[in-house]
Short mmCIF file of C-alpha atoms in Angstrom, two decimals:
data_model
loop_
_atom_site.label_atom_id
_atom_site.label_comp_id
_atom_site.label_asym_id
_atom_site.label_seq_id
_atom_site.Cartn_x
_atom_site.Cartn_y
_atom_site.Cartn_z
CA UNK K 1 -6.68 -17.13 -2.01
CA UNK K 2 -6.82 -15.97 1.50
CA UNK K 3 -7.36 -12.34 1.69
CA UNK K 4 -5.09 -12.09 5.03
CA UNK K 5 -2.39 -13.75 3.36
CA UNK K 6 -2.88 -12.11 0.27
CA UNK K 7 -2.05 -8.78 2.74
CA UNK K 8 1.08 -10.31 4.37
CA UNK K 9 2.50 -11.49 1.38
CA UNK K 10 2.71 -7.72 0.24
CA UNK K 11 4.18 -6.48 3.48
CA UNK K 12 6.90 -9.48 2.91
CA UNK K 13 7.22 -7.82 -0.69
CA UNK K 14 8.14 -4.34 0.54
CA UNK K 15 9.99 -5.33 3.44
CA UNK K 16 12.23 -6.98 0.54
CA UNK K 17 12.19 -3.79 -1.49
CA UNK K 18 13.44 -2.07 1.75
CA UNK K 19 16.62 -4.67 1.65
CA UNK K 20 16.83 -4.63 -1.96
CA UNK K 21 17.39 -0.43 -1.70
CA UNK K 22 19.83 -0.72 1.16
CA UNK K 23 21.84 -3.62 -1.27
CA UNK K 24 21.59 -1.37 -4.53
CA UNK K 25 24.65 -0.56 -5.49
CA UNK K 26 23.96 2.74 -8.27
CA UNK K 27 21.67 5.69 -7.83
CA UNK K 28 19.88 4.35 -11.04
CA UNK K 29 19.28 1.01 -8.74
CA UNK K 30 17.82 2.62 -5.40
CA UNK K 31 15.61 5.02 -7.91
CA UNK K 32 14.57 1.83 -9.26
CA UNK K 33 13.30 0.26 -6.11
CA UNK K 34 12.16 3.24 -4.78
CA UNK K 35 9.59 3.28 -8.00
CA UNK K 36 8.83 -0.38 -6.87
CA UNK K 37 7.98 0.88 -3.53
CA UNK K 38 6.16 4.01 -4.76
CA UNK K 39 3.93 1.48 -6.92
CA UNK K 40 3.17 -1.59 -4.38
CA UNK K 41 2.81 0.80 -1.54
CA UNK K 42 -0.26 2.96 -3.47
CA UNK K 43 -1.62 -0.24 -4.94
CA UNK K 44 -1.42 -2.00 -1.59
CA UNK K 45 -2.84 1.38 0.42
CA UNK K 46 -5.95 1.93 -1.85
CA UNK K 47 -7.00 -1.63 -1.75
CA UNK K 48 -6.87 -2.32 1.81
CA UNK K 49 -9.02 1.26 1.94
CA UNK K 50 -11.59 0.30 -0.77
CA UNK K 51 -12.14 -3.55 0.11
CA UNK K 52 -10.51 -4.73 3.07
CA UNK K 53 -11.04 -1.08 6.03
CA UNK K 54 -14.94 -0.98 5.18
CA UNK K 55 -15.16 -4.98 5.89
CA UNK K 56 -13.04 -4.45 9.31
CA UNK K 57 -14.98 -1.74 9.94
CA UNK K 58 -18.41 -3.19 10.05
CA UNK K 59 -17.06 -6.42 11.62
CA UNK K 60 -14.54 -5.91 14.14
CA UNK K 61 -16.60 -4.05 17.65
CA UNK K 62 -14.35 -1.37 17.89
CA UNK K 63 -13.94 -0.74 14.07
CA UNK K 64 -14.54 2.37 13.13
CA UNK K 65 -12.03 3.51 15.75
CA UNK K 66 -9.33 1.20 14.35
CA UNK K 67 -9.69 1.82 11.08
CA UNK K 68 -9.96 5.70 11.30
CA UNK K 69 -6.14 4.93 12.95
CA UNK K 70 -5.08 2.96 10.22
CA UNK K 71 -6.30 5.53 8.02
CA UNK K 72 -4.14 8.29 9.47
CA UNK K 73 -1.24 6.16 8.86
CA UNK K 74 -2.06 5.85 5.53
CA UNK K 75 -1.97 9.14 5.09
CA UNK K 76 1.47 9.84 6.40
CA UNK K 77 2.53 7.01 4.47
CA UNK K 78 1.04 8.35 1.07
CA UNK K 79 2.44 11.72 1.81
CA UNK K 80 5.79 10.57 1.96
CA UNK K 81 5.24 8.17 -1.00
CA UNK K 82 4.42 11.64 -2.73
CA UNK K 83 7.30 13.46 -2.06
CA UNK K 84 9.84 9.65 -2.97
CA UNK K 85 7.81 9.85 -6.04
CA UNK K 86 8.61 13.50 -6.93
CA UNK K 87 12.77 12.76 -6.38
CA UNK K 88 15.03 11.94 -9.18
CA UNK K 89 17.93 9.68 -9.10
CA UNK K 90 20.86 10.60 -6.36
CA UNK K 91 18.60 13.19 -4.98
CA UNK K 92 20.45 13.36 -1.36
CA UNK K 93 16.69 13.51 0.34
CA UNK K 94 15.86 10.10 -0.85
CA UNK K 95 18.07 7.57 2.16
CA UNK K 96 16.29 9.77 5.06
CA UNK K 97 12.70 9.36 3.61
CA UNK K 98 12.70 5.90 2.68
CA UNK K 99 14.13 5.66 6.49
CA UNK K 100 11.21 7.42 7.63
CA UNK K 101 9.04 5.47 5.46
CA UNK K 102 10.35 1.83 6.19
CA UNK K 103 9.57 3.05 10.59
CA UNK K 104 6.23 4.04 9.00
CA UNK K 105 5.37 0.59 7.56
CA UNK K 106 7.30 -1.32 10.25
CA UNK K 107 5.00 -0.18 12.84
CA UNK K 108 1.81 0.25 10.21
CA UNK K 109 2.52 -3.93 9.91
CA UNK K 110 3.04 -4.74 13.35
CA UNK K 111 -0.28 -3.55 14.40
CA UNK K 112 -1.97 -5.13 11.95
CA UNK K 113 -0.49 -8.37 11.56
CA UNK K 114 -1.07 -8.20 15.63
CA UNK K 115 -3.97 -7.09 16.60
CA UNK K 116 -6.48 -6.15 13.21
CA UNK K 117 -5.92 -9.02 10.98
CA UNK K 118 -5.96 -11.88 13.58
CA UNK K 119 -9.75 -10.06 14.73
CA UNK K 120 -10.76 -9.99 11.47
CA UNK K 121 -10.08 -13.96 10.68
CA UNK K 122 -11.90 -14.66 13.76
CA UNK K 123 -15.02 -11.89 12.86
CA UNK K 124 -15.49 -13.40 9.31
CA UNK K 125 -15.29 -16.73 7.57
CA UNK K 126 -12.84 -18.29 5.46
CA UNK K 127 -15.34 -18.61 2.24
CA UNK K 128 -15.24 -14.79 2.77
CA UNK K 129 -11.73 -14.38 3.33
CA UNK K 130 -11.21 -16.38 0.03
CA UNK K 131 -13.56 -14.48 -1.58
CA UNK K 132 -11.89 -11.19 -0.87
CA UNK K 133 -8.74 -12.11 -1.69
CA UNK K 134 -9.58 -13.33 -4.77
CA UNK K 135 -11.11 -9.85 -5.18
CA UNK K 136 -7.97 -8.28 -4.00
CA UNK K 137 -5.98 -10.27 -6.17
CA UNK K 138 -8.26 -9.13 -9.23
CA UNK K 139 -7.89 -5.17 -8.22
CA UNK K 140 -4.49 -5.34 -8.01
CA UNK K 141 -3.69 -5.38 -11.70
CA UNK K 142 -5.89 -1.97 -11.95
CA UNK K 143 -5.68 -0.23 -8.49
CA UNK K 144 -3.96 3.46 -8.55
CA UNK K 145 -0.11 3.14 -8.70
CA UNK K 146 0.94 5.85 -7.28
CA UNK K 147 -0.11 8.02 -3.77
CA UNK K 148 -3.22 10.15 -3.99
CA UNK K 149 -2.68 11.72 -0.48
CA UNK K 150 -5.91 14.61 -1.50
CA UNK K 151 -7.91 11.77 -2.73
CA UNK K 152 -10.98 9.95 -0.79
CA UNK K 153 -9.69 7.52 1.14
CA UNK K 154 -13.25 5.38 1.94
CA UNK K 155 -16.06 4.39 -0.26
CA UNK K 156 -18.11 5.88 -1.75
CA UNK K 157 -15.31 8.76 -2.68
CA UNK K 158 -12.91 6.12 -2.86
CA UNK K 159 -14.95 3.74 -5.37
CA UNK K 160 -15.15 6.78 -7.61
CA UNK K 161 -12.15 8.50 -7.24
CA UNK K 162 -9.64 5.27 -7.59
CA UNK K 163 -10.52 3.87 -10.60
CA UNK K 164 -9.70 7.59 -12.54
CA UNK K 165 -6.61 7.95 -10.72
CA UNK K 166 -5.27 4.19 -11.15
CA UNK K 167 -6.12 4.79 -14.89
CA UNK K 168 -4.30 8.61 -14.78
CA UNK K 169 -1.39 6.58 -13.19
CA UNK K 170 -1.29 3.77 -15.69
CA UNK K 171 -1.10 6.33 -18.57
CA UNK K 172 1.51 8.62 -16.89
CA UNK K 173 3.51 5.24 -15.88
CA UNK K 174 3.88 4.41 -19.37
CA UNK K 175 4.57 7.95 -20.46
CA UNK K 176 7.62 8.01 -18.00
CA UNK K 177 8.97 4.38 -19.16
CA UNK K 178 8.00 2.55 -15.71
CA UNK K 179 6.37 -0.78 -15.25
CA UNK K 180 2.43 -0.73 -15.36
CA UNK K 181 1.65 -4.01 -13.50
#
């Protein structure tokens, strides 16, 4: 599987979550997708960090630059994941973050899907880009679900410090009755 595709399948995923929540009809409903968002957001943030930002970055000419952007944004985004994550059902705080949140990853999207991801097909092969998604697709079922805004967010902090937290996560997912894929 193509990683890049691999990638914008996920941002199709959570720009459906964003509908579903704005079609839910019950508090309990909008909680639930905002869990769903919670979960494919960290899983999707600490991949493209640990496998997919150090590739761009050694590829791309102006990587390191581009990445340390992206980075930033993931860091606003995981902040705000932390706070949706914290919020119980009907809390009144919950429409105006996942607002700010959706502007986040609408514009987080845009400049990838336009500018990073189209350099980074050209910069690498597709026997690589298979091979990384295929990777991708493989570290999905055990990446961190849930934001770790304090945590590294490159190797080699990152390659240490995700595999504790997705497995933290995966225990206090099925402590709390959520999904752990």
């Amino acid at each position: 599987m193509d990683a890049i595709e691999l990638l914008k399948h996920d941002h199709r995923m959570v720009e459906q979550l964003f509908r579903d929540y704005q079609a839910a009809a019950s508090d309990q409903q909008r909680r639930g997708v905002v869990e769903l968002v919670v979960r494919e957001l960290s899983k999707h943030a600490a991949l493209e960090e640990l496998m997919v930002y150090p590739l761009a970055k050694k590829v791309l000419p102006d990587g390191a630059q581009e990445i340390d952007e992206h980075l930033a944004e993931h860091m606003g985004v995981k902040k705000t994941l932390a706070t949706l994550d914290g919020l119980s059902a009907g809390d009144q705080r919950t429409d105006e973050l996942l607002a700010e949140l959706q502007t986040e990853i609408e514009q987080h999207v845009a400049e990838e899907e336009g500018e990073m991801l189209p350099r980074l097909r050209d910069a690498v092969d597709q026997q690589a880009l298979d091979e990384l998604g295929e990777a991708l697709d493989t570290a999905k079922r055990t990446a961190p679900t849930r934001p770790h805004p304090h945590a590294p967010n490159e190797p080699p902090g990152l390659a240490m410090a995700g595999p504790v937290a997705a497995i933290y996560d995966r225990f206090r997912d099925r402590l709390q009755g959520r999904p752990t894929t």
